[in-house]
Tab-separated table of N, CA and C in Angstrom:
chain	number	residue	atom	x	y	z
A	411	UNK	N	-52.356	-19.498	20.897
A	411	UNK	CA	-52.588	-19.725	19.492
A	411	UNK	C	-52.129	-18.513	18.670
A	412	UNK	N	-52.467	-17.000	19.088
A	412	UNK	CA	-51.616	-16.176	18.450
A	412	UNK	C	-50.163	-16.133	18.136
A	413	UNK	N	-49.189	-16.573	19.548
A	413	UNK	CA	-48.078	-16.666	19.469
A	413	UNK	C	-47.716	-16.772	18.643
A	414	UNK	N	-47.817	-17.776	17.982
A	414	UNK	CA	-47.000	-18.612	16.806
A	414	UNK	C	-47.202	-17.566	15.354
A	415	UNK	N	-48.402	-17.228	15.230
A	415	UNK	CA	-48.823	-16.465	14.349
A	415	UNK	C	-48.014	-14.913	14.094
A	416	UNK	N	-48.039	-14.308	15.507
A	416	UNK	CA	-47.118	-12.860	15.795
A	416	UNK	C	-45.757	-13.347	15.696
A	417	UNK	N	-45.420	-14.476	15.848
A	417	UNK	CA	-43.699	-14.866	15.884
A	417	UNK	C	-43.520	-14.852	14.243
A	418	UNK	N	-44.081	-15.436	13.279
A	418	UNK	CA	-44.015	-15.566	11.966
A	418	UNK	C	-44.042	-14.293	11.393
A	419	UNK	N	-45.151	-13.510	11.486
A	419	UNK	CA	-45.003	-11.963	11.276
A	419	UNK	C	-43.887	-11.356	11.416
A	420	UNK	N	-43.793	-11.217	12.696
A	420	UNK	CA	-41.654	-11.058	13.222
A	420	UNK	C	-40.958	-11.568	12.452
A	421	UNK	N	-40.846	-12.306	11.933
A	421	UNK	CA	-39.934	-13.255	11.521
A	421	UNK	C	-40.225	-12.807	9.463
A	422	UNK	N	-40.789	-13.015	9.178
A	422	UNK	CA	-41.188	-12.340	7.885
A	422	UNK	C	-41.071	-11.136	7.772
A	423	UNK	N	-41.316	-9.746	8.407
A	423	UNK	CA	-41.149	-8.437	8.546
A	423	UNK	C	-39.537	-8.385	8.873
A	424	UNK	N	-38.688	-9.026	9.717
A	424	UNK	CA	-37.288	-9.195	9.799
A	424	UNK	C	-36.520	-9.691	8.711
A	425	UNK	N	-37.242	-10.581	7.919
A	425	UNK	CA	-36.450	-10.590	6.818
A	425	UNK	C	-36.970	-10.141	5.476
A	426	UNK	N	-37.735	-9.637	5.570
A	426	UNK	CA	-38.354	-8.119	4.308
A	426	UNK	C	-37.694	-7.301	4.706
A	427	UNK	N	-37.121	-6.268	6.109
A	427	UNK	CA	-36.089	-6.072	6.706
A	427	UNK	C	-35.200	-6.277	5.870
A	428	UNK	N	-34.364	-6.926	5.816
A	428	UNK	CA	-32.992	-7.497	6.139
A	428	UNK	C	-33.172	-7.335	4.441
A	429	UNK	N	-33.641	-7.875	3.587
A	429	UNK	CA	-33.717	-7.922	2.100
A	429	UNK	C	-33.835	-6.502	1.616
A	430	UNK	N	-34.703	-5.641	2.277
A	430	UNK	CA	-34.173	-4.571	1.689
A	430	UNK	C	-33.116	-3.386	2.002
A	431	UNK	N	-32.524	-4.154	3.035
A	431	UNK	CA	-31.044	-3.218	3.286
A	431	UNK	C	-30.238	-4.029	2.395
A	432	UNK	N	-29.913	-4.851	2.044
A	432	UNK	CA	-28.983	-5.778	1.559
A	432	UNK	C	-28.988	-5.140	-0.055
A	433	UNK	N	-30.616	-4.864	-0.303
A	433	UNK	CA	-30.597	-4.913	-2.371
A	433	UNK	C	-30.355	-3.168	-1.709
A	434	UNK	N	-30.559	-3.013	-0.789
A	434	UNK	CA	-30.738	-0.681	-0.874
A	434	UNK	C	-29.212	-0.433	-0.634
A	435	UNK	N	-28.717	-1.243	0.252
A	435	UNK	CA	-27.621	-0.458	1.054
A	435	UNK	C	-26.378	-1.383	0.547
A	436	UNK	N	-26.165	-2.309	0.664
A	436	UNK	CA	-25.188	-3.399	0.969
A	436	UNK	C	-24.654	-3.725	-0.752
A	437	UNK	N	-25.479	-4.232	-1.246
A	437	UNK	CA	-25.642	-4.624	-2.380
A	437	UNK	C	-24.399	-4.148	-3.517
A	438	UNK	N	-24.506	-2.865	-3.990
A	438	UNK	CA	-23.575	-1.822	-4.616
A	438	UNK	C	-21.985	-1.534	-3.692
A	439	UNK	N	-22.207	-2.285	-2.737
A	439	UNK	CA	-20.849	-2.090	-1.905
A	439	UNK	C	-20.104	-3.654	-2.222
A	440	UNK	N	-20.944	-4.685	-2.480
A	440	UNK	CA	-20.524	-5.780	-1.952
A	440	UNK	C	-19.982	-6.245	-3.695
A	441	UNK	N	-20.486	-5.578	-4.719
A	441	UNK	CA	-20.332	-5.730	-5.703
A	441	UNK	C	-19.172	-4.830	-6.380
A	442	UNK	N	-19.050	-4.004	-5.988
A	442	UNK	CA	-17.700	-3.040	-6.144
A	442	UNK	C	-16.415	-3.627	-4.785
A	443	UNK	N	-16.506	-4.879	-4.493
A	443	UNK	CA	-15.590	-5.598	-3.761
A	443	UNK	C	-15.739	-6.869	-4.461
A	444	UNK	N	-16.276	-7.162	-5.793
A	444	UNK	CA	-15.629	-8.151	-6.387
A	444	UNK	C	-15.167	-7.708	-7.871
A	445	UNK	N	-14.347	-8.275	-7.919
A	445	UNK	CA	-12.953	-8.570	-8.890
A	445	UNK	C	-13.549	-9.058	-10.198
A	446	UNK	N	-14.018	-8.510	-11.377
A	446	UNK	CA	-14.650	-9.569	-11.881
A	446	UNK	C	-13.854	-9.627	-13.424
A	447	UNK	N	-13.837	-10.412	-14.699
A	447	UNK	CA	-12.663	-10.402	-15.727
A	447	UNK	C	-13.164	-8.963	-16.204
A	448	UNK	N	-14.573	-8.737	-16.006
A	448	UNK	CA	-14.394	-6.706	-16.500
A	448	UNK	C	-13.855	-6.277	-16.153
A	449	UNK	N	-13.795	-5.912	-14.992
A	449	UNK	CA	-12.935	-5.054	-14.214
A	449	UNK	C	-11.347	-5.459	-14.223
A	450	UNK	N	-11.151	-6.348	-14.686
A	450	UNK	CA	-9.743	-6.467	-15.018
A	450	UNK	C	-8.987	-6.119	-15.984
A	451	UNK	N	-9.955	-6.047	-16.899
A	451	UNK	CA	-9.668	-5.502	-18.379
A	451	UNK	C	-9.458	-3.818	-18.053
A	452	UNK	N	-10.330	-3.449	-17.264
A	452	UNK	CA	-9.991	-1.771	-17.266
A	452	UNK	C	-9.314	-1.176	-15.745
A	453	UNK	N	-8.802	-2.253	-14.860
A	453	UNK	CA	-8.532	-1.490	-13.561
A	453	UNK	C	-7.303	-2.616	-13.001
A	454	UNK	N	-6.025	-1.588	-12.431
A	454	UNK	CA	-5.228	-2.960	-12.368
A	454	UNK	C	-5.107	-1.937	-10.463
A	455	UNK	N	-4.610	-3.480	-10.129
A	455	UNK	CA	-4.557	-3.538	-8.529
A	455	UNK	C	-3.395	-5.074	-8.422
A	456	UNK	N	-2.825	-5.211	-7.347
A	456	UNK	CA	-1.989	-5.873	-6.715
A	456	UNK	C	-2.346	-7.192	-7.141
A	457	UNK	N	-1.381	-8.010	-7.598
A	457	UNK	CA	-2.344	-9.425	-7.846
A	457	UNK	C	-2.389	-10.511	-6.630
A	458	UNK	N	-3.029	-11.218	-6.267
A	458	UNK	CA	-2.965	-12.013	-5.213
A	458	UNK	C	-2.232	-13.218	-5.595
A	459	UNK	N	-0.680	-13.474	-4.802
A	459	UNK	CA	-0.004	-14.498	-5.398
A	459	UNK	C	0.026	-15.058	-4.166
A	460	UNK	N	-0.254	-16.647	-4.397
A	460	UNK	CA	0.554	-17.479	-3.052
A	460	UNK	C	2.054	-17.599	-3.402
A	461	UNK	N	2.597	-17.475	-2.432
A	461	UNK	CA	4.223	-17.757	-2.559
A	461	UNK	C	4.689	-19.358	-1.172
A	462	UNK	N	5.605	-19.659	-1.515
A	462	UNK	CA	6.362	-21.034	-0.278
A	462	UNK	C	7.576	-20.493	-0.384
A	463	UNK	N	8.233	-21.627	0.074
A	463	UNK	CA	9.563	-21.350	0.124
A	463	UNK	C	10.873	-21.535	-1.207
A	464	UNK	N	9.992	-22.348	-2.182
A	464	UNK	CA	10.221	-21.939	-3.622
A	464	UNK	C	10.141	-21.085	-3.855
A	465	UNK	N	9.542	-19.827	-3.881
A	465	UNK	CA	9.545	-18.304	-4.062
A	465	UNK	C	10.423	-17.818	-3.829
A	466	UNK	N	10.987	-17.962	-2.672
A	466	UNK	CA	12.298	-17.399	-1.812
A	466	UNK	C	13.330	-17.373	-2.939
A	467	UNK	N	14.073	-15.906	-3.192
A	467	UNK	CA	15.015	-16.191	-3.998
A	467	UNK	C	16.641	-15.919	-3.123
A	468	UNK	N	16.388	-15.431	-1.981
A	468	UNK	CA	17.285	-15.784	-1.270
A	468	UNK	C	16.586	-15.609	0.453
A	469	UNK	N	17.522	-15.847	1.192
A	469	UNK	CA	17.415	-16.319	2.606
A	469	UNK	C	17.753	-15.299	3.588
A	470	UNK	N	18.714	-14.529	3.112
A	470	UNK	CA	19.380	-13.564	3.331
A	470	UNK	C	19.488	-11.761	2.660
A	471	UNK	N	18.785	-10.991	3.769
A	471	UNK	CA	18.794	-9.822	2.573
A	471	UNK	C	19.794	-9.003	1.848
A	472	UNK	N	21.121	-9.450	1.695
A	472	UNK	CA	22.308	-8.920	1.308
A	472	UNK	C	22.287	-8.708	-0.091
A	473	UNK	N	21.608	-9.692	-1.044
A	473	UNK	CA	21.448	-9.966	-2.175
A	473	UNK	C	20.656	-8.816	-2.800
A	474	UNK	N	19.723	-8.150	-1.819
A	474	UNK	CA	18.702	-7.069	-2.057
A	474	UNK	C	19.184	-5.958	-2.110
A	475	UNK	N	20.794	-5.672	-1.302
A	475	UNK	CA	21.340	-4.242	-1.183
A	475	UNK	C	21.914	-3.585	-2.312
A	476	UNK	N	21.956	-3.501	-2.902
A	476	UNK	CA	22.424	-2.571	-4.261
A	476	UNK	C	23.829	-2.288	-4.194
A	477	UNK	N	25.100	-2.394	-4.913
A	477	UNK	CA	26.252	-2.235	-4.004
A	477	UNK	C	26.574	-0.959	-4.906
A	478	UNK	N	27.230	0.044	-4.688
A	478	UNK	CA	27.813	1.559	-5.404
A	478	UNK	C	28.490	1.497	-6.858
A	479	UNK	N	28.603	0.424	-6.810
A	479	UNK	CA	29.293	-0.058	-8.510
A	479	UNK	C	28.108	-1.200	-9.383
A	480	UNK	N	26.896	-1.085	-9.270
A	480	UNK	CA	25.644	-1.541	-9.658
A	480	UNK	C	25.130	-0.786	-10.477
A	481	UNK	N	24.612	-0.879	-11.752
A	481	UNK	CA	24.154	0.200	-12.560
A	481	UNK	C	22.357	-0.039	-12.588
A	482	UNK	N	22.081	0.767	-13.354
A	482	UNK	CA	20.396	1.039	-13.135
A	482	UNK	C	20.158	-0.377	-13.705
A	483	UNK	N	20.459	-1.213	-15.110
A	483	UNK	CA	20.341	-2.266	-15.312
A	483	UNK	C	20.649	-3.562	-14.357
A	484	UNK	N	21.598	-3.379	-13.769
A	484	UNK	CA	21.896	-4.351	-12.572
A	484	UNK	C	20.782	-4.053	-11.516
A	485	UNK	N	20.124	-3.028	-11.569
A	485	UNK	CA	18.984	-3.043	-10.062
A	485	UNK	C	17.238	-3.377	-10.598
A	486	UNK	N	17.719	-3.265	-12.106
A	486	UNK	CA	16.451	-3.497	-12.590
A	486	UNK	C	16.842	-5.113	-12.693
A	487	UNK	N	17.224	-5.743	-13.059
A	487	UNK	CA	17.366	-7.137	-13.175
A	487	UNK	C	17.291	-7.425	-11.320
A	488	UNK	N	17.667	-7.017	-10.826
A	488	UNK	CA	17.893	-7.414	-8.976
A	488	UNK	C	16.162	-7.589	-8.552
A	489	UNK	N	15.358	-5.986	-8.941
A	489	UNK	CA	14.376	-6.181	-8.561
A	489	UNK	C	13.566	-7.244	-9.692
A	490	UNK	N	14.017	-7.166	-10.472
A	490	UNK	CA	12.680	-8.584	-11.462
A	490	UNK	C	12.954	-10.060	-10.589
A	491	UNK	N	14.165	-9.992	-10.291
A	491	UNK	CA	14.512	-11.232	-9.489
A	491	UNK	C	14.155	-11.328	-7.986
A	492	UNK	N	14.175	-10.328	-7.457
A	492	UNK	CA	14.082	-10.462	-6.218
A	492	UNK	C	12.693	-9.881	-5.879
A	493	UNK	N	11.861	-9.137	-6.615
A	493	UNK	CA	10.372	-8.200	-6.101
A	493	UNK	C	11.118	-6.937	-5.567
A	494	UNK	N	12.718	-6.852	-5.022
A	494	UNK	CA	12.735	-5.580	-4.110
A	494	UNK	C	14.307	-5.382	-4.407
A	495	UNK	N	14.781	-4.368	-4.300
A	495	UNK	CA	15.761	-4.237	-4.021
A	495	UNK	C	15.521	-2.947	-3.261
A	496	UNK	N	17.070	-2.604	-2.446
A	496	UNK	CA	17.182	-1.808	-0.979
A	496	UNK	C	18.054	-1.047	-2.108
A	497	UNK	N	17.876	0.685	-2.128
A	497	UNK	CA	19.188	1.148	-2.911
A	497	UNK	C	20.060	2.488	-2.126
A	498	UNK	N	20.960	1.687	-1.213
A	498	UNK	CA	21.613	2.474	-0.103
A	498	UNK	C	22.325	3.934	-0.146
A	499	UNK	N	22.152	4.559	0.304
A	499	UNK	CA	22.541	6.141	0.566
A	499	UNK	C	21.607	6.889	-0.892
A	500	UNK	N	20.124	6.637	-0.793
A	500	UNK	CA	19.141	6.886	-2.186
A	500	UNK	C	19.057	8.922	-1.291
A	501	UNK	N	18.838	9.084	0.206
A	501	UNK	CA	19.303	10.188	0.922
A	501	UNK	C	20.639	10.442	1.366
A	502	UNK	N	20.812	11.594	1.693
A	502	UNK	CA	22.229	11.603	2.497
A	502	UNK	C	22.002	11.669	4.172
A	503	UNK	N	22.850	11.691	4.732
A	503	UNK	CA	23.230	11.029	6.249
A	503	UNK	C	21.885	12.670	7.078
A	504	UNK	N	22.294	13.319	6.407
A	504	UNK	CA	22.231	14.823	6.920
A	504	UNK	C	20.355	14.437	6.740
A	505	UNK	N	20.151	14.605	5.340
A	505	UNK	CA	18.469	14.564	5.050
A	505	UNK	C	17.599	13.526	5.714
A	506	UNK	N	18.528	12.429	5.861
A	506	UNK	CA	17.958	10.903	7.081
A	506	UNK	C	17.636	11.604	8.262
A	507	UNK	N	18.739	11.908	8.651
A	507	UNK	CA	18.354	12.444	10.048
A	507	UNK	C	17.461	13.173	9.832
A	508	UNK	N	17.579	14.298	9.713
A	508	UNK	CA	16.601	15.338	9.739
A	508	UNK	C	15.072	14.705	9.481
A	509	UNK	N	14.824	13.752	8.437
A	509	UNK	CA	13.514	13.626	7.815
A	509	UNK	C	13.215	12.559	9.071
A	510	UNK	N	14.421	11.809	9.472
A	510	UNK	CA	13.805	10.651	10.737
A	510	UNK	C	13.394	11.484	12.035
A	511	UNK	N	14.252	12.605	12.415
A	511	UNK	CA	13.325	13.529	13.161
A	511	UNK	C	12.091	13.824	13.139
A	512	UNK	N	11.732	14.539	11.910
A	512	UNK	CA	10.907	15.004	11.657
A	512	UNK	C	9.203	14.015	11.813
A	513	UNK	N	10.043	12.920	11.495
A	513	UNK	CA	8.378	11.716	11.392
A	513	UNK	C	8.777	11.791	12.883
A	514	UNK	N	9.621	11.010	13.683
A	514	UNK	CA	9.316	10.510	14.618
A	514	UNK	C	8.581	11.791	15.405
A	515	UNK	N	8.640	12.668	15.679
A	515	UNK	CA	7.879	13.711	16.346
A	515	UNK	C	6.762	14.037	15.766
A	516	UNK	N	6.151	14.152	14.518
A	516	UNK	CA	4.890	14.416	13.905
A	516	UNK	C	4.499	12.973	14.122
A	517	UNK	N	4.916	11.474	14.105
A	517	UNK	CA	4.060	10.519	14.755
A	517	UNK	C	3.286	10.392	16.278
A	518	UNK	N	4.157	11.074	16.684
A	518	UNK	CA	3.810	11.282	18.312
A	518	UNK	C	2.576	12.265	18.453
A	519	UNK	N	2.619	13.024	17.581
A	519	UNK	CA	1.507	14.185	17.517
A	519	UNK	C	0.255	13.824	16.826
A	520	UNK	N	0.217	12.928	16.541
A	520	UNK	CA	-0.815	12.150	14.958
A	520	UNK	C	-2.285	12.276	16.233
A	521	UNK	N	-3.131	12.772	15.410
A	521	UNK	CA	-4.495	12.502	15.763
A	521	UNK	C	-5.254	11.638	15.433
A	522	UNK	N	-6.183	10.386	15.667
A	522	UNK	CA	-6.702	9.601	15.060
A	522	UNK	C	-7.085	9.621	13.790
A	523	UNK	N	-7.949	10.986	13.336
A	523	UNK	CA	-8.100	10.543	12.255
A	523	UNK	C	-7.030	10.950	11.173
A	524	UNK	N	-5.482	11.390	11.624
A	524	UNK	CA	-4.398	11.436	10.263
A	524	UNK	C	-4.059	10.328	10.220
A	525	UNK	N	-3.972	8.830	10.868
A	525	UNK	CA	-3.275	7.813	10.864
A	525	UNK	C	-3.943	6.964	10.037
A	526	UNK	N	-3.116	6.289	9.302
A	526	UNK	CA	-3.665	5.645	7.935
A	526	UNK	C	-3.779	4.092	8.592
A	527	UNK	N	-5.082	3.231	8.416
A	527	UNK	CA	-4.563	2.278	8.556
A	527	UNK	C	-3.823	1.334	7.495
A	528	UNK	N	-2.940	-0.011	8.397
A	528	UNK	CA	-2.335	-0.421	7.611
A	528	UNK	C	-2.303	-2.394	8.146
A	529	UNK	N	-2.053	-3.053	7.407
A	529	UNK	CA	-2.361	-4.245	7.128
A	529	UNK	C	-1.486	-4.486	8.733
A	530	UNK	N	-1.610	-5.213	9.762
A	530	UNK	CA	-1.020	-5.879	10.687
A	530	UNK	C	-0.266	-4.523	11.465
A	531	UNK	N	-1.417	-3.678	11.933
A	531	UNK	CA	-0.924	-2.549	12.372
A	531	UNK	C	-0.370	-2.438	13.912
A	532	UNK	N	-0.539	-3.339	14.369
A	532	UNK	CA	-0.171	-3.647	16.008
A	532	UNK	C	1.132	-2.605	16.350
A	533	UNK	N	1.963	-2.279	15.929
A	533	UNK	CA	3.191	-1.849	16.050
A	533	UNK	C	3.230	-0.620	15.142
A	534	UNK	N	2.560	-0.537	13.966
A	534	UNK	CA	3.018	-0.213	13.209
A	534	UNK	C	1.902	1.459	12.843
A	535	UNK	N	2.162	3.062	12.408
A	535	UNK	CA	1.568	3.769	12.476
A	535	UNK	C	2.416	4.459	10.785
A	536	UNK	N	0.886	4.573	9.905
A	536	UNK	CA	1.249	5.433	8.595
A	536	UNK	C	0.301	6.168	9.077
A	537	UNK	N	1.086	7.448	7.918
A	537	UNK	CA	0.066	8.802	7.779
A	537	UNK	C	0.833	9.357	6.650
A	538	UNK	N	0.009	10.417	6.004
A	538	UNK	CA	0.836	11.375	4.449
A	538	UNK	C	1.599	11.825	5.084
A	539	UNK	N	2.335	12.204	4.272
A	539	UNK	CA	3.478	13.649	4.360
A	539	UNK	C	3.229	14.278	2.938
A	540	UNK	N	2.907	16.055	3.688
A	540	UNK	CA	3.041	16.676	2.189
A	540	UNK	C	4.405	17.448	2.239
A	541	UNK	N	4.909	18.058	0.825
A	541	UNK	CA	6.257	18.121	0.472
A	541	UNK	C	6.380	19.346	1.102
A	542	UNK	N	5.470	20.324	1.527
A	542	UNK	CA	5.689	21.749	2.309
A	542	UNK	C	5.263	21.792	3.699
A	543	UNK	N	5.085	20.478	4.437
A	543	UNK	CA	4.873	20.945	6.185
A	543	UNK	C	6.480	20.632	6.423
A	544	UNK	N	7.055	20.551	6.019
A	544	UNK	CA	8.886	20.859	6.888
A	544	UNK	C	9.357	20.049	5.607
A	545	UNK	N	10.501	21.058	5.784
A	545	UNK	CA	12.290	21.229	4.981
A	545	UNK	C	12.597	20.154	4.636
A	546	UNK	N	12.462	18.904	5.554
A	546	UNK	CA	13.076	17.796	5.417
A	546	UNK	C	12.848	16.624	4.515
A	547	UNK	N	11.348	16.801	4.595
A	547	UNK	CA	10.257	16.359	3.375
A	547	UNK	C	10.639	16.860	1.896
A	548	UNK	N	10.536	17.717	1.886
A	548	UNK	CA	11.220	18.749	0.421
A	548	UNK	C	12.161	18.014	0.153
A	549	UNK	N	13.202	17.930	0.871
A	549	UNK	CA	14.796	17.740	0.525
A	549	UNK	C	14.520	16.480	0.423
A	550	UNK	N	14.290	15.362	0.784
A	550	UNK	CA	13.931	14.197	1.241
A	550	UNK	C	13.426	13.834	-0.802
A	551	UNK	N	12.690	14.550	-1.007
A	551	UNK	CA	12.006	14.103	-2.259
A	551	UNK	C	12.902	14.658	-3.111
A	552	UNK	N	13.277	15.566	-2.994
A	552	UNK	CA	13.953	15.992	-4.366
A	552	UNK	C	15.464	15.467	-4.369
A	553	UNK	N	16.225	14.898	-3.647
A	553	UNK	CA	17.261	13.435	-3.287
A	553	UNK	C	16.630	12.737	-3.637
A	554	UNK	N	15.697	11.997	-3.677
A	554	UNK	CA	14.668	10.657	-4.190
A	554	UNK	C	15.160	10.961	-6.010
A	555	UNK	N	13.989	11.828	-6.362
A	555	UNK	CA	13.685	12.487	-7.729
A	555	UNK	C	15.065	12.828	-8.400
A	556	UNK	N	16.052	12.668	-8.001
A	556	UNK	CA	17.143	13.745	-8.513
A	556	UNK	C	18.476	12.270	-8.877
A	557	UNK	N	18.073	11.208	-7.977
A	557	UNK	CA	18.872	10.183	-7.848
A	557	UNK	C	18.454	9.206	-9.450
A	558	UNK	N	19.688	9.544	-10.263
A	558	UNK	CA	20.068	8.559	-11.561
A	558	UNK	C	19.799	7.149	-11.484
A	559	UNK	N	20.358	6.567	-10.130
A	559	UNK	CA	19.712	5.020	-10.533
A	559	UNK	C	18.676	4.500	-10.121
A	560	UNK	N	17.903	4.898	-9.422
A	560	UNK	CA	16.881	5.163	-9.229
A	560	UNK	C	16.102	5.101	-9.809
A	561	UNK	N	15.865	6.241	-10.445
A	561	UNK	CA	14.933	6.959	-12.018
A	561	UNK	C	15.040	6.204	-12.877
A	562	UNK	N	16.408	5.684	-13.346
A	562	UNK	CA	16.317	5.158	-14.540
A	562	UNK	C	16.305	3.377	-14.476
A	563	UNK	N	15.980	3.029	-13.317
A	563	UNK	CA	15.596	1.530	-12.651
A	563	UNK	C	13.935	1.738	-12.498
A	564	UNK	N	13.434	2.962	-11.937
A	564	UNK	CA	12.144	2.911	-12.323
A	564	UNK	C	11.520	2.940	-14.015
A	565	UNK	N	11.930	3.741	-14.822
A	565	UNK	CA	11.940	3.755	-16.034
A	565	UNK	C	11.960	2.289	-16.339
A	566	UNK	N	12.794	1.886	-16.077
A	566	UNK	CA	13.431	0.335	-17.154
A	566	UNK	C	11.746	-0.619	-16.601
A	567	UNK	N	11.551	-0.295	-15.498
A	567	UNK	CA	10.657	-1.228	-15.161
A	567	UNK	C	9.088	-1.313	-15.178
A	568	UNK	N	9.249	0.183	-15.677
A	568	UNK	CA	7.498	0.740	-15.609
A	568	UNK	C	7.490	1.699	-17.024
A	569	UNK	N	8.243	1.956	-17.343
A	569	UNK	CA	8.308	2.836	-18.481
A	569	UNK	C	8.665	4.254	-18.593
A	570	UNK	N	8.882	5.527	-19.534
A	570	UNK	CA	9.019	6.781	-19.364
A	570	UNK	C	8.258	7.596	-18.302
A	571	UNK	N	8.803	8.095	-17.617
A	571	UNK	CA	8.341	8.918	-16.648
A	571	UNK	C	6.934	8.480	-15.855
A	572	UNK	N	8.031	7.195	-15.047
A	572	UNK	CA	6.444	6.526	-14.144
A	572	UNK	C	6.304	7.818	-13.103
A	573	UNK	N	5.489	7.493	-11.924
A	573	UNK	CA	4.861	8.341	-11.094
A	573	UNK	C	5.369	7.435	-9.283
A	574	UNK	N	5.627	8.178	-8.689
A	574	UNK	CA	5.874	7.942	-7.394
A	574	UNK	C	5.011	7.982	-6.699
A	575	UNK	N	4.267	6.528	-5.943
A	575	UNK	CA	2.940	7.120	-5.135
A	575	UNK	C	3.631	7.542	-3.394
A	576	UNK	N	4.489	6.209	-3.123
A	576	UNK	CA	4.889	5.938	-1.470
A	576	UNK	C	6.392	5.904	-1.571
A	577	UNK	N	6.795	6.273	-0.467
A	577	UNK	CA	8.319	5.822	-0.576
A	577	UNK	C	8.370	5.419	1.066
């Protein structure tokens, strides 16, 4: 006859429990993970688009490569059309190498906690680079920063002197 009585107790104390981790702990987390029209008004983030195969503006990524006689207006119209464009030799042959050295051996060295995760990471390993742990990084950015169509394809598309987060 107690049983039933001590099981209910359990069972009530488990979820007085459970209610006050949820309003103490959980609560302020679960609410700063929704999206709400306030927070839209003052905070912008990635928008969630479904896309098909209507989206597709081509099939083939050739259309995406930027060709050497393309001006900053031709890559700004490429990317409104396409989401991306590729803009080839943005480094030189010399700074590639060197900077593809440089990751592939500081990836090999990565300690758990420098590795960033990243969406469908099975294969795949990010981490920062700052502009003074090696030469190649430096040079690497200031070829980025220094490149005309580039700059002025970011400009056209974000405005005066946007900001570079990733490359």
């Amino acid at each position: 006859a107690e049983l039933p009585i001590v099981t209910l107790l359990a069972v009530v104390l488990f979820c007085r429990l459970a209610l006050y981790t949820h309003e103490t702990y959980l609560h302020k987390y679960i609410a700063a993970m929704e999206f709400t029209p306030e927070r839209m008004e003052r905070e912008e983030t990635y928008p969630r688009v479904e896309c098909d195969i209507d989206d597709l503006t081509a099939l083939d990524p050739r259309p995406l490569i930027l060709q050497p006689n393309q001006t900053a207006l031709d890559a700004t119209e490429n990317v409104l059309l396409h989401g991306a464009s590729l803009f080839p030799q943005t480094l030189s042959t010399k700074t590639s190498s060197n900077l593809r050295s440089y990751i592939l051996k500081r990836s090999r060295s990565l300690s758990p906690s420098e590795k960033v995760d990243v969406i469908m990471n099975d294969y795949r390993t990010s981490f920062t680079l700052s502009a003074t742990e090696d030469p190649s990084v430096a040079t690497a950015l200031m070829e980025i920063a220094n490149n005309q169509r580039l700059s002025q394809t970011l400009e056209n598309l974000m405005g005066p002197d946007p900001t570079l987060m990733e490359f």
